[in-house]
Amino acid sequence: MTSRRTAVRTAVAPVVALAAAAILAGCASTVSGEPQPSTTIAAGSPSGKGLSKLLVDPADFPARYEAIVLPAQAVSMAAPDLTGVPQGAVVDPADCAPPAQDYGPTGTVMAVGTDNASRSTISVELARTDTPLDDLAEQTKRCGEVTVTDNGAESTVTTEITPAPPVRADDTLALRRTVKSGTGSEQVTQSMVTLIAQVGDVRVSATFMSFDDAKADTVALDEVFTAAVQKVQNS
């Protein structure tokens, strides 16, 4: 299968090593799992520090997830992959396309940890936004299944809302997403569990992505998500 996602993986892998190569890989299969309870933290607004200073440290990932901070040029390619909609892709229905996002260093930063044994990743994304998280929840309810066409390759993106992570923030949301492309023996499935918290104008997202039939590592995901939200709250 040839797609924008495959092309992105090829272009980014040399500069971000195994973590970015895994997050942008084109092979996956469905996983299952529910978000686990998080440590309670206080809601609040982050300071005016740059996003890079608010991002969770690679050392805060569980040891089996080899983590790095993505360089700016890789973020614009990796972040859209977490929505199942590469930049420039056509979404049907059109009003289900992800909101426009600033992928520059002042708008979005990311850290990615890769478990090389299971070929799964945990990605933490911080993004500046003045859009209420409720808007994303409402769009998800309307757009449970969409068709995405990218460079002639078609995929089906299915997203559902799951119980929100119990962290204290301005707002929280949890999503389960499956991206299926190809047909028959050529079908590829990419599965994700995403935890989201809004803290002031910073949206904190942590996503577990799997490319095989391993169960979602929700314990590790919750650990990283909690650390990420805590750092934003305390900065």
Short mmCIF file of C-alpha atoms in Angstrom, two decimals:
data_model
loop_
_atom_site.label_atom_id
_atom_site.label_comp_id
_atom_site.label_asym_id
_atom_site.label_seq_id
_atom_site.Cartn_x
_atom_site.Cartn_y
_atom_site.Cartn_z
CA MET A 1 0.00 0.00 0.00
CA THR A 2 1.36 3.41 -0.94
CA SER A 3 0.03 6.37 1.04
CA ARG A 4 1.02 9.69 2.49
CA ARG A 5 1.60 7.97 5.82
CA THR A 6 4.13 5.62 4.28
CA ALA A 7 5.90 8.52 2.58
CA VAL A 8 5.99 10.42 5.85
CA ARG A 9 7.55 7.49 7.66
CA THR A 10 10.32 7.29 5.07
CA ALA A 11 11.09 10.99 5.25
CA VAL A 12 11.04 11.34 9.03
CA ALA A 13 12.72 8.16 10.25
CA PRO A 14 16.31 9.31 9.59
CA VAL A 15 15.96 12.34 11.86
CA VAL A 16 13.91 10.95 14.72
CA ALA A 17 15.14 7.32 14.83
CA LEU A 18 12.97 4.49 16.04
CA ALA A 19 10.25 6.45 17.85
CA ALA A 20 9.09 8.51 14.87
CA ALA A 21 9.52 5.56 12.53
CA ALA A 22 7.15 3.52 14.66
CA ILE A 23 4.51 6.22 15.09
CA LEU A 24 4.41 6.79 11.36
CA ALA A 25 4.52 3.14 10.33
CA GLY A 26 1.90 1.78 7.98
CA CYS A 27 1.11 -1.55 9.61
CA ALA A 28 -1.29 -2.11 12.50
CA SER A 29 -4.07 -4.20 13.91
CA THR A 30 -6.89 -3.58 16.35
CA VAL A 31 -6.24 -3.47 20.07
CA SER A 32 -8.54 -3.14 23.04
CA GLY A 33 -8.34 -1.62 26.49
CA GLU A 34 -9.85 1.08 28.67
CA PRO A 35 -8.11 4.11 30.18
CA GLN A 36 -7.10 3.48 33.81
CA PRO A 37 -7.61 5.94 36.70
CA SER A 38 -5.04 8.71 36.99
CA THR A 39 -3.58 10.42 40.03
CA THR A 40 -5.72 13.42 40.95
CA ILE A 41 -4.08 16.75 40.15
CA ALA A 42 -5.26 20.29 40.55
CA ALA A 43 -6.76 22.30 37.71
CA GLY A 44 -5.17 25.60 36.73
CA SER A 45 -3.61 27.63 33.96
CA PRO A 46 -0.07 27.14 32.66
CA SER A 47 2.38 29.99 32.69
CA GLY A 48 3.50 31.83 29.58
CA LYS A 49 6.46 29.52 29.08
CA GLY A 50 7.14 28.09 25.64
CA LEU A 51 5.49 24.75 24.94
CA SER A 52 8.83 22.96 24.73
CA LYS A 53 9.45 23.79 28.39
CA LEU A 54 6.04 22.37 29.33
CA LEU A 55 6.56 19.08 27.51
CA VAL A 56 7.04 15.90 29.51
CA ASP A 57 10.63 14.66 29.68
CA PRO A 58 11.62 11.45 27.82
CA ALA A 59 12.84 10.15 31.19
CA ASP A 60 9.22 10.23 32.44
CA PHE A 61 8.21 7.46 30.02
CA PRO A 62 8.28 3.87 31.33
CA ALA A 63 11.71 2.33 30.71
CA ARG A 64 10.54 0.01 27.92
CA TYR A 65 9.36 3.02 25.87
CA GLU A 66 12.47 4.53 24.32
CA ALA A 67 11.45 8.19 24.18
CA ILE A 68 12.61 11.25 22.29
CA VAL A 69 11.34 14.79 21.72
CA LEU A 70 10.45 15.16 18.04
CA PRO A 71 12.20 17.93 16.09
CA ALA A 72 9.90 20.62 14.73
CA GLN A 73 9.95 19.30 11.16
CA ALA A 74 8.76 15.88 12.34
CA VAL A 75 5.85 17.19 14.44
CA SER A 76 3.93 18.43 11.40
CA MET A 77 4.06 14.91 9.98
CA ALA A 78 3.56 12.89 13.17
CA ALA A 79 0.74 14.85 14.80
CA PRO A 80 -1.84 14.45 11.99
CA ASP A 81 -1.21 10.70 11.97
CA LEU A 82 -2.74 10.53 15.45
CA THR A 83 -6.06 11.72 14.02
CA GLY A 84 -5.96 9.32 11.07
CA VAL A 85 -6.09 12.31 8.70
CA PRO A 86 -2.74 13.27 7.09
CA GLN A 87 -2.27 16.91 6.09
CA GLY A 88 -3.89 17.62 2.74
CA ALA A 89 -6.15 14.54 2.84
CA VAL A 90 -9.82 14.78 1.82
CA VAL A 91 -12.35 13.89 4.52
CA ASP A 92 -15.93 12.78 3.83
CA PRO A 93 -18.08 14.27 5.34
CA ALA A 94 -16.03 17.45 4.89
CA ASP A 95 -17.15 19.00 8.18
CA CYS A 96 -15.57 16.07 10.01
CA ALA A 97 -12.02 17.13 9.12
CA PRO A 98 -9.81 17.88 12.15
CA PRO A 99 -9.59 21.59 13.04
CA ALA A 100 -6.67 23.53 11.57
CA GLN A 101 -3.64 23.37 13.84
CA ASP A 102 -0.39 25.30 14.13
CA TYR A 103 2.39 22.72 13.86
CA GLY A 104 5.14 25.25 14.48
CA PRO A 105 7.23 25.05 17.69
CA THR A 106 5.04 27.67 19.40
CA GLY A 107 1.86 25.83 18.42
CA THR A 108 2.56 22.09 18.84
CA VAL A 109 5.31 20.00 20.41
CA MET A 110 5.57 16.23 20.79
CA ALA A 111 7.49 13.50 22.57
CA VAL A 112 7.23 9.86 21.46
CA GLY A 113 8.18 6.69 23.27
CA THR A 114 8.54 3.39 21.39
CA ASP A 115 8.27 -0.13 22.76
CA ASN A 116 10.38 -1.94 20.17
CA ALA A 117 9.25 -5.37 21.37
CA SER A 118 5.55 -4.74 20.68
CA ARG A 119 6.04 -2.11 17.95
CA SER A 120 3.71 0.21 19.85
CA THR A 121 4.14 3.87 20.77
CA ILE A 122 2.98 6.40 23.33
CA SER A 123 2.90 9.95 21.99
CA VAL A 124 2.46 13.10 24.08
CA GLU A 125 1.33 16.23 22.26
CA LEU A 126 0.98 19.75 23.65
CA ALA A 127 -0.93 22.23 21.49
CA ARG A 128 -1.97 25.84 21.99
CA THR A 129 -5.68 26.30 21.30
CA ASP A 130 -8.53 28.60 22.26
CA THR A 131 -11.12 26.08 21.03
CA PRO A 132 -13.15 24.41 23.80
CA LEU A 133 -12.60 20.68 24.20
CA ASP A 134 -16.38 20.34 24.03
CA ASP A 135 -16.13 21.22 20.32
CA LEU A 136 -13.96 18.14 19.72
CA ALA A 137 -16.39 15.99 21.70
CA GLU A 138 -19.35 17.25 19.66
CA GLN A 139 -17.51 16.68 16.37
CA THR A 140 -16.61 13.14 17.46
CA LYS A 141 -20.26 12.38 18.21
CA ARG A 142 -21.25 13.59 14.74
CA CYS A 143 -18.34 11.96 12.96
CA GLY A 144 -18.05 8.48 14.40
CA GLU A 145 -16.99 7.11 11.01
CA VAL A 146 -15.42 9.05 8.16
CA THR A 147 -13.67 8.25 4.90
CA VAL A 148 -10.22 9.73 4.29
CA THR A 149 -8.58 9.90 0.85
CA ASP A 150 -4.89 10.69 0.68
CA ASN A 151 -2.90 10.51 -2.56
CA GLY A 152 -5.44 8.05 -3.99
CA ALA A 153 -5.38 5.75 -0.93
CA GLU A 154 -8.67 5.47 0.96
CA SER A 155 -9.10 4.66 4.62
CA THR A 156 -11.95 4.49 7.12
CA VAL A 157 -11.48 6.26 10.45
CA THR A 158 -13.76 5.20 13.30
CA THR A 159 -13.70 7.19 16.55
CA GLU A 160 -15.69 6.81 19.75
CA ILE A 161 -15.75 8.63 23.07
CA THR A 162 -14.80 6.56 26.11
CA PRO A 163 -14.90 7.46 29.83
CA ALA A 164 -12.87 10.61 30.45
CA PRO A 165 -9.62 10.32 32.44
CA PRO A 166 -10.20 11.34 36.09
CA VAL A 167 -7.63 14.14 36.26
CA ARG A 168 -8.54 17.59 37.50
CA ALA A 169 -8.20 19.97 34.59
CA ASP A 170 -10.37 22.54 32.86
CA ASP A 171 -11.84 19.74 30.75
CA THR A 172 -11.02 16.12 29.82
CA LEU A 173 -11.87 13.65 27.08
CA ALA A 174 -10.90 10.14 26.03
CA LEU A 175 -11.12 8.63 22.54
CA ARG A 176 -10.67 5.27 20.91
CA ARG A 177 -9.80 5.42 17.20
CA THR A 178 -9.29 2.80 14.50
CA VAL A 179 -7.93 3.53 11.02
CA LYS A 180 -8.48 0.83 8.39
CA SER A 181 -7.12 0.97 4.85
CA GLY A 182 -6.68 -1.48 2.00
CA THR A 183 -8.78 -4.57 1.33
CA GLY A 184 -8.53 -8.31 1.89
CA SER A 185 -5.04 -9.52 2.74
CA GLU A 186 -3.75 -6.00 2.07
CA GLN A 187 -5.90 -4.41 4.79
CA VAL A 188 -3.96 -2.41 7.38
CA THR A 189 -5.35 -1.45 10.78
CA GLN A 190 -3.95 1.20 13.09
CA SER A 191 -5.51 1.48 16.57
CA MET A 192 -5.25 4.22 19.16
CA VAL A 193 -6.41 5.14 22.66
CA THR A 194 -6.13 8.87 23.40
CA LEU A 195 -6.43 10.73 26.71
CA ILE A 196 -6.89 14.52 26.54
CA ALA A 197 -6.88 17.33 29.11
CA GLN A 198 -7.32 21.07 28.63
CA VAL A 199 -5.24 23.26 30.96
CA GLY A 200 -5.68 26.94 30.19
CA ASP A 201 -4.83 27.35 26.51
CA VAL A 202 -2.73 24.17 26.42
CA ARG A 203 -4.27 20.91 25.24
CA VAL A 204 -2.43 17.85 26.54
CA SER A 205 -2.94 14.62 24.59
CA ALA A 206 -1.39 11.21 25.18
CA THR A 207 -1.98 8.47 22.61
CA PHE A 208 -1.18 4.78 22.66
CA MET A 209 -0.85 3.43 19.13
CA SER A 210 -0.40 -0.21 18.17
CA PHE A 211 0.60 -1.86 14.92
CA ASP A 212 -0.05 -5.46 15.91
CA ASP A 213 -2.61 -7.40 17.96
CA ALA A 214 -1.17 -6.47 21.36
CA LYS A 215 -3.56 -5.18 24.00
CA ALA A 216 -3.38 -1.43 24.60
CA ASP A 217 -0.94 -0.59 27.40
CA THR A 218 -3.34 1.66 29.28
CA VAL A 219 -1.32 1.53 32.49
CA ALA A 220 1.75 3.04 30.81
CA LEU A 221 -0.45 5.47 28.86
CA ASP A 222 -2.08 6.69 32.05
CA GLU A 223 1.31 7.07 33.75
CA VAL A 224 2.70 9.22 30.94
CA PHE A 225 -0.51 11.24 30.57
CA THR A 226 -0.59 12.01 34.29
CA ALA A 227 3.05 13.14 34.23
CA ALA A 228 2.39 15.30 31.16
CA VAL A 229 -0.63 17.04 32.68
CA GLN A 230 1.16 17.47 36.01
CA LYS A 231 4.10 19.21 34.34
CA VAL A 232 1.83 21.66 32.52
CA GLN A 233 -0.08 22.35 35.74
CA ASN A 234 3.10 22.99 37.71
CA SER A 235 4.87 25.16 35.12
#
